Coordinates of C-alpha atoms and ligand atoms in Angstrom, one line a residue:
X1 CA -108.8 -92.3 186.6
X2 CA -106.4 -95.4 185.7
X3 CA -104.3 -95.2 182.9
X4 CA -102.8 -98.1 181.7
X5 CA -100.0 -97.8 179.6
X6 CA -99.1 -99.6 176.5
X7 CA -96.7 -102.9 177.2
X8 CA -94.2 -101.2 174.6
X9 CA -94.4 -97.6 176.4
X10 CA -90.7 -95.9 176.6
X11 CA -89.7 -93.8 179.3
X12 CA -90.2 -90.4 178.4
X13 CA -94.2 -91.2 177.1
X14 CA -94.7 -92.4 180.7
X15 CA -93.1 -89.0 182.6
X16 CA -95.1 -86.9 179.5
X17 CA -98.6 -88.5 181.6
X18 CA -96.9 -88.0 184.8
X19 CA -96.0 -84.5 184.1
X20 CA -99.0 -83.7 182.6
X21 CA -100.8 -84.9 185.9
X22 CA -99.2 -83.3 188.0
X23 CA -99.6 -79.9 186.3
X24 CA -103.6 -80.3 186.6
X25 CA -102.8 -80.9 190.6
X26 CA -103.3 -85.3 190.5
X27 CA -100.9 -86.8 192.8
X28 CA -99.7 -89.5 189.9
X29 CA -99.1 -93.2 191.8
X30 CA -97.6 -95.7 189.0
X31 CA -98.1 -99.8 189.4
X32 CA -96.0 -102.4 187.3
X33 CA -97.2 -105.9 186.3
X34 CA -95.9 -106.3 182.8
X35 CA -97.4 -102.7 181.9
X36 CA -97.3 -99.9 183.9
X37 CA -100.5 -98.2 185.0
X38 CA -100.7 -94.9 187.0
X39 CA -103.6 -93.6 188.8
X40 CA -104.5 -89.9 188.8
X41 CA -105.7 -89.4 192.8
X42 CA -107.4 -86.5 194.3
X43 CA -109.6 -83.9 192.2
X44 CA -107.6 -82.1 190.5
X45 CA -108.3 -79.8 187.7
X46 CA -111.1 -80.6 184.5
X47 CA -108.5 -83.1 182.1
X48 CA -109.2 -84.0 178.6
X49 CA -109.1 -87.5 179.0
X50 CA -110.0 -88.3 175.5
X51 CA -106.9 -86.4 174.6
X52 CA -105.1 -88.0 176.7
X53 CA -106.2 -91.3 175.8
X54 CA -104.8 -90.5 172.2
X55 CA -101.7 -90.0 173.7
X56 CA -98.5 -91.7 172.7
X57 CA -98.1 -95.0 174.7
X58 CA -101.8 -94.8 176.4
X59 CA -103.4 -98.4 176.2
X60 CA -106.5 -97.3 178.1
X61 CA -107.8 -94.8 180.4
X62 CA -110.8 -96.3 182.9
X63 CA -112.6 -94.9 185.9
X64 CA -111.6 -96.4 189.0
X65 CA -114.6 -99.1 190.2
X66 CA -114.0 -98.7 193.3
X67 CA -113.4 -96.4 196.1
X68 CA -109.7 -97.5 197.6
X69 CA -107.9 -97.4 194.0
X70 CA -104.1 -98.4 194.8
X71 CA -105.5 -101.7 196.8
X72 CA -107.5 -102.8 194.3
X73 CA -106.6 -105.4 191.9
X74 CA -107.9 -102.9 188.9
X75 CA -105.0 -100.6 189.9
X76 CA -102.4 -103.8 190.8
X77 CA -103.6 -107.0 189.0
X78 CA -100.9 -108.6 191.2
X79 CA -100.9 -110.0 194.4
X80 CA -98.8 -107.8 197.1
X81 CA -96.2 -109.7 198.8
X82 CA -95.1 -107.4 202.0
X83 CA -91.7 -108.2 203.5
X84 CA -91.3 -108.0 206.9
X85 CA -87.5 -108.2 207.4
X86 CA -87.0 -111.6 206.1
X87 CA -90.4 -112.4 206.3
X88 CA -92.8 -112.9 203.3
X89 CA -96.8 -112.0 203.9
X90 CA -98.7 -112.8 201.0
X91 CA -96.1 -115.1 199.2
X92 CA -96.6 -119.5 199.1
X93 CA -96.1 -119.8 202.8
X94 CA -98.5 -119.3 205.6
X95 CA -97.5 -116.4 208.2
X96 CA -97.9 -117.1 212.2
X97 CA -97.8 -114.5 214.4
X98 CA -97.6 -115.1 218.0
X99 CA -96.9 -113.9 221.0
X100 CA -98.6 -112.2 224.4
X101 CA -101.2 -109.7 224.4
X102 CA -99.2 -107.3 226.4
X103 CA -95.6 -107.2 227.2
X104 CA -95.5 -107.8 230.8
X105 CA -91.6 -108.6 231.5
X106 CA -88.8 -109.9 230.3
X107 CA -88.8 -113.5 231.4
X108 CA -92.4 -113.4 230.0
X109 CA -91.9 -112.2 226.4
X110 CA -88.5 -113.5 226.3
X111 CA -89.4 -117.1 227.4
X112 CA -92.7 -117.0 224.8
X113 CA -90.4 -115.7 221.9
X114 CA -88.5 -118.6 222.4
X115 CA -91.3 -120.8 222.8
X116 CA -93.0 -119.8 219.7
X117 CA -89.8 -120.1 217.4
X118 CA -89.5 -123.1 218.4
X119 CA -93.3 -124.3 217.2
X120 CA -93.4 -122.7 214.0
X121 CA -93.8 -119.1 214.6
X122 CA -92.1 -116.5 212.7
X123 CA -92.9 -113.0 214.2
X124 CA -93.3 -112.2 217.6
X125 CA -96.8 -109.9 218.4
X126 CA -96.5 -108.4 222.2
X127 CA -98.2 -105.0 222.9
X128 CA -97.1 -102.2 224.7
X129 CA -99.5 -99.7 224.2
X130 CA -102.4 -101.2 225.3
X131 CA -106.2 -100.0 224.1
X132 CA -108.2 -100.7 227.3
X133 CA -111.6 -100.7 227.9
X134 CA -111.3 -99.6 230.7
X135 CA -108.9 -96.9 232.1
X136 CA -108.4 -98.6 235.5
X137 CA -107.3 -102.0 233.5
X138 CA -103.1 -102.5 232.4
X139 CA -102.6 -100.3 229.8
X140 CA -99.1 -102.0 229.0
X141 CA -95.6 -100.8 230.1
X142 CA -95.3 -98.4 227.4
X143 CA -91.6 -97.6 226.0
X144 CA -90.2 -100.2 228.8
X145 CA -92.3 -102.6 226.6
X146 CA -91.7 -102.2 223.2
X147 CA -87.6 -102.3 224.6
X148 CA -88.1 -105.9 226.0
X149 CA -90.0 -107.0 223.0
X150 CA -87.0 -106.0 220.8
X151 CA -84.8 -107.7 223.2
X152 CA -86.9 -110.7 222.3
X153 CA -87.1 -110.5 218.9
X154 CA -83.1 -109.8 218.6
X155 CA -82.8 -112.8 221.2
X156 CA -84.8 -115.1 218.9
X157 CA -83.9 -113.6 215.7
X158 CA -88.3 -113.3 215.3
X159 CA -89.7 -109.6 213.4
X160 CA -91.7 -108.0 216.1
X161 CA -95.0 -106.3 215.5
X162 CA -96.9 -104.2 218.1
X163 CA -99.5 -101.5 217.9
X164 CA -99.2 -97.9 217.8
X165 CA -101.9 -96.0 219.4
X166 CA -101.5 -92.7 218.9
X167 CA -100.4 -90.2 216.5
X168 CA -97.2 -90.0 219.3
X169 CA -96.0 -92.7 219.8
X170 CA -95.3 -93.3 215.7
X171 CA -91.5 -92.4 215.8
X172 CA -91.4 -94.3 218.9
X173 CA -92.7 -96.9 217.7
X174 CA -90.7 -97.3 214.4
X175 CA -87.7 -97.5 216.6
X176 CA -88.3 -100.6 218.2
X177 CA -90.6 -102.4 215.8
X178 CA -89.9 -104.1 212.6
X179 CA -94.2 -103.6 212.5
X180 CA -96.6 -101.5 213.3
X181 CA -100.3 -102.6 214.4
X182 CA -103.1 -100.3 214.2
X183 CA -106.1 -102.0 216.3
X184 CA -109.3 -102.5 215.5
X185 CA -110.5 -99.2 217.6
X186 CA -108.3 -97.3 215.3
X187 CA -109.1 -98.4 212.5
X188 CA -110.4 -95.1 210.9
X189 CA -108.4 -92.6 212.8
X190 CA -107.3 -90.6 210.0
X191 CA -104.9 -88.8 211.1
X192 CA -103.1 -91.4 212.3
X193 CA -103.6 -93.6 209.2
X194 CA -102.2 -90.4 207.4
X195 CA -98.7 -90.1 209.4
X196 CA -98.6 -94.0 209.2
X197 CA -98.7 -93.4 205.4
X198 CA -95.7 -91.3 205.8
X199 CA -94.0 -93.6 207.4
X200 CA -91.9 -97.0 205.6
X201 CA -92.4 -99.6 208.5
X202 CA -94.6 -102.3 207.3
X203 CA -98.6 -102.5 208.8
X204 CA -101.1 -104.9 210.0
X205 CA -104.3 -102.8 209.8
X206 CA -106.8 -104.6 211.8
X207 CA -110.7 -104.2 211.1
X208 CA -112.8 -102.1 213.2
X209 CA -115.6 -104.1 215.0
X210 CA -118.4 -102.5 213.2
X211 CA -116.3 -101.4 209.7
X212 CA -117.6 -103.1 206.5
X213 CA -115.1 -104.5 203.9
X214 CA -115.4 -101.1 202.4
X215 CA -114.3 -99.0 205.4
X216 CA -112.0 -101.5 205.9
X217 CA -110.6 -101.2 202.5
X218 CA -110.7 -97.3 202.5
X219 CA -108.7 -97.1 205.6
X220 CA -105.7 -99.1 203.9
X221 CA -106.1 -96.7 200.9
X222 CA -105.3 -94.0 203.1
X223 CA -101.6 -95.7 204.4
X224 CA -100.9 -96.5 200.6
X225 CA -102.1 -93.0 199.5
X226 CA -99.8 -91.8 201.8
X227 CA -96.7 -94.2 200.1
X228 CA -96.4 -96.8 202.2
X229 CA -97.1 -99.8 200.3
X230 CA -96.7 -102.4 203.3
X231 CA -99.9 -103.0 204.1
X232 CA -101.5 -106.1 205.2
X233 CA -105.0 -106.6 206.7
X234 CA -106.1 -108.6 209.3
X235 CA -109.7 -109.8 210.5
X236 CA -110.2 -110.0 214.3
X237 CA -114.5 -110.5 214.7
X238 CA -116.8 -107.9 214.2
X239 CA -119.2 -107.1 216.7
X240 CA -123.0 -108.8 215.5
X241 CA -126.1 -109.5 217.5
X242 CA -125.1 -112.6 219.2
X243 CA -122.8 -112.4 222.0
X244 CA -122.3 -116.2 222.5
X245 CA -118.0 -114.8 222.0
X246 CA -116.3 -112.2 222.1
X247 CA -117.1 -111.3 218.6
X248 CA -118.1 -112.8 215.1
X249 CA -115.5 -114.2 213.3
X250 CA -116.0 -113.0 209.5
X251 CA -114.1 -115.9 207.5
X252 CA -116.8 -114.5 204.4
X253 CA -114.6 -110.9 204.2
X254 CA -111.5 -113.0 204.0
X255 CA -112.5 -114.7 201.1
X256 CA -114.1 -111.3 200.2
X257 CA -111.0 -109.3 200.4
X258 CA -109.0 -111.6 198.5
X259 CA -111.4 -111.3 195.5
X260 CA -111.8 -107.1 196.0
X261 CA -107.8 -106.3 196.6
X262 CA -104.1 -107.5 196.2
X263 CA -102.8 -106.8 199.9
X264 CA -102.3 -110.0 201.5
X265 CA -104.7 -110.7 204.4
X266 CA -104.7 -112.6 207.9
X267 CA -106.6 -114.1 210.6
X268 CA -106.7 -113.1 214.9
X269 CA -108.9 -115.6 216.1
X270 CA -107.9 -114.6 219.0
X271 CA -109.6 -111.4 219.8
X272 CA -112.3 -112.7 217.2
X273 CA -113.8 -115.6 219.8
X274 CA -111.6 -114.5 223.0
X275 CA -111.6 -118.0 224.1
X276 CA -108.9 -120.8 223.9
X277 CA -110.4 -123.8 223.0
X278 CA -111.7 -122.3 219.3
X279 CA -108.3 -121.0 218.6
X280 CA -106.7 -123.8 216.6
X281 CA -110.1 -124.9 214.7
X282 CA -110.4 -121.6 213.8
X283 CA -106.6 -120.4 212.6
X284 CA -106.8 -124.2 210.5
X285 CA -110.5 -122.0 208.7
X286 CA -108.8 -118.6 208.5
X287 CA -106.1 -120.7 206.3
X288 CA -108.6 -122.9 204.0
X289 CA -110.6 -119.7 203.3
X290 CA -107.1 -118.3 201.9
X291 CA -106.3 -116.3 204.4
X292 CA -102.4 -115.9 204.3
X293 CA -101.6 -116.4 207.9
X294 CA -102.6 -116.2 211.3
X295 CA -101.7 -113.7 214.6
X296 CA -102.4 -115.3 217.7
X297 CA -102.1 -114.6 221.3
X298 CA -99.7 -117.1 223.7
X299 CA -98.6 -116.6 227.2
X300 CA -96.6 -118.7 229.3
X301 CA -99.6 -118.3 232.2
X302 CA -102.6 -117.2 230.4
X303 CA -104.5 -117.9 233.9
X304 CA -102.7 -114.9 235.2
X305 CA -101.8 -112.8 231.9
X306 CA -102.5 -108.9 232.8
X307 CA -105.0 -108.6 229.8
X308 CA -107.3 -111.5 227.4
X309 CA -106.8 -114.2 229.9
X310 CA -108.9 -116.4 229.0
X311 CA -107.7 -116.4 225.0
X312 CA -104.2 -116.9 225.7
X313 CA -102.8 -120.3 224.9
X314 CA -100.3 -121.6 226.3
X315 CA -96.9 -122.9 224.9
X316 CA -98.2 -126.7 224.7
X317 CA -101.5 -125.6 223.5
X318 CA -100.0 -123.3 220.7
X319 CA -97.0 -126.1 219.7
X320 CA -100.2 -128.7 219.3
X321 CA -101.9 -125.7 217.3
X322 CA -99.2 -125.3 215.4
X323 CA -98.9 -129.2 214.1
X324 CA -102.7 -129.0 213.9
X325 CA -102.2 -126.3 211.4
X326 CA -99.8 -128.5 209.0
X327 CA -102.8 -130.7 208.1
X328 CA -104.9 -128.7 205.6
X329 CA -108.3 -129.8 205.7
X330 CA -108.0 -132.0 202.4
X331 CA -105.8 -133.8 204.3
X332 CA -102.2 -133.0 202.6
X333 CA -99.5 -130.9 204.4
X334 CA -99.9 -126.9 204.7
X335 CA -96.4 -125.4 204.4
X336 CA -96.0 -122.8 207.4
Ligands
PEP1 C1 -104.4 -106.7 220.2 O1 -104.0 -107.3 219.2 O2 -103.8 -106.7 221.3 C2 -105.7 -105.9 220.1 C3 -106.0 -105.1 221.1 O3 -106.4 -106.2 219.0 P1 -107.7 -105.5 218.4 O4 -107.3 -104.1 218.0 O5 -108.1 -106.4 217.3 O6 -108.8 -105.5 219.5
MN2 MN1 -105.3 -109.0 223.3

């Protein structure tokens, strides 16, 4: 249930719900946006909610309509702004992520860093836990990596993000990075969503290639159930019949999301059509459809990058992408 609280409600009428709550076994979550709300999650014992509905400084008391409660806008009828460092996602400016797919050295991240600052960019992506395909491919360089990406990102003065892929390698992980990823092929690992919850690190949860919106959606509920409120979703192409790309790019949930939940949302075209030439026209849609920024893949030698070769731009490529991306398609300037 959602209880939202009178605009007028005093202190000790709130904790009196909360209390009350927890003593039937709900785990209590409040909201603020002018009133205060709280959500009774988990099934805890029978309540007598038209009791508690007379209750002093009870506005109304409403089943939750959908499944993820906290991310929905019936739970938080304002827009989430997540701070990464001194970065905004969700607030009046676009977000660009960039950086290589995999951390390879230090020339290599350190010289993209720089080369991404310099177009527009304002946090640097590079993985070091790599989710192969294949076991005999580069599965990234591991704590080694996630040490040079910092070095990059304190070099530059960029947030890094990079993806945790295992329930391990969280503490790790959180050392180094001012964000953690969880891919697409993670999507719904619980457990790992669960420890992730626990955690206080901002997170970019990628889609799963075959989760709807309402997977999607669940799988953040389980990181804010958990506490962590710094969640931001990103579409990267789901997998559909036609294989013309690497996957289909679903600009539709974007605009879907953004009417189903408050968490901001962004755009990898890169990994959605796994091929350079569609990056920028696509990162200019993500950002019409509302989408509130873009993560994209750059490498100084994309022809010879150790993984997603042929999506890579390079730093020309993603400095024209970037002053591409300034012209909305109306015409007018998009501030970045
Ligand atoms: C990545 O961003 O490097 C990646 C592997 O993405 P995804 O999980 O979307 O495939
Ligand atoms: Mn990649």
């Amino acid at each position: 249930m959602i209880i939202t609280m009178n605009a007028t409600a005093n202190g000790a009428e709130i904790s009196r719900i909360i209390k009350h709550l927890k003593a039937k076994n709900y785990t209590p979550r409040t909201s603020v946006n002018g009133c205060i709300r709280v959500a009774a999650l988990g099934k805890g014992e029978a309540i007598d909610w038209d009791m508690l509905r007379r209750t002093d400084g009870v506005a109304k008391i409403e089943p939750p309509e959908q499944p993820y409660i906290l991310a929905s806008w019936q739970m938080k009828p304002e827009r989430s702004i997540v701070k990464v460092r001194h970065v905004e996602i969700g607030g009046a400016a676009a977000v660009v992520m960039a950086g290589p797919c995999s951390v390879e050295s230090r020339e290599q991240v350190l010289s993209t860093a720089r080369a991404v600052k310099k177009s527009g960019a304002v946090i640097l992506r590079g993985g070091a836990y790599k989710p192969r395909t294949s076991p005999y491919e580069f599965q990234g360089l591991g704590v080694d990596g996630l040490k040079l990406l910092r070095e990059a990102g304190d070099a530059t003065g960029l947030p890094v993000i990079t993806e945790v892929l295992s329930e391990d390698d969280v503490e790790i992980v959180a050392e180094y990075a001012d964000m953690f990823q969880i891919g697409a092929r993670n999507m719904q690992n619980f457990s790992l969503l669960r420890k992730i919850g626990k955690m206080r690190t901002p997170v970019l949860l990628k889609r799963g290639a075959a989760a709807t919106v309402k997977e999607w959606l669940c799988a953040a509920e389980y990181i804010l159930a958990g506490g962590n409120e710094s969640v931001v979703l990103c579409e990267r192409g789901i997998k559909t019949f036609d294989n013309s790309l690497r996957n289909t790019l679903d600009l539709a949930a974007v605009a879907l999301v953004k009417e189903l939940s408050h968490l901001p949302v962004i755009v990898d075209p890169s990994h959605a059509c796994g091929k350079r030439s569609l990056i920028s026209v696509l990162s200019k849609a993500a950002l019409a459809v509302g989408a509130d920024g873009v993560i994209v893949e750059v490498h100084p030698t994309p022809e010879k990058a150790l993984s997603d070769a042929a999506q890579q731009l390079d730093f020309n490529e993603f400095g024209a992408m970037m002053r591409d991306l300034r012209i909305a398609p109306n015409g007018t300037p998009v501030r970045l």
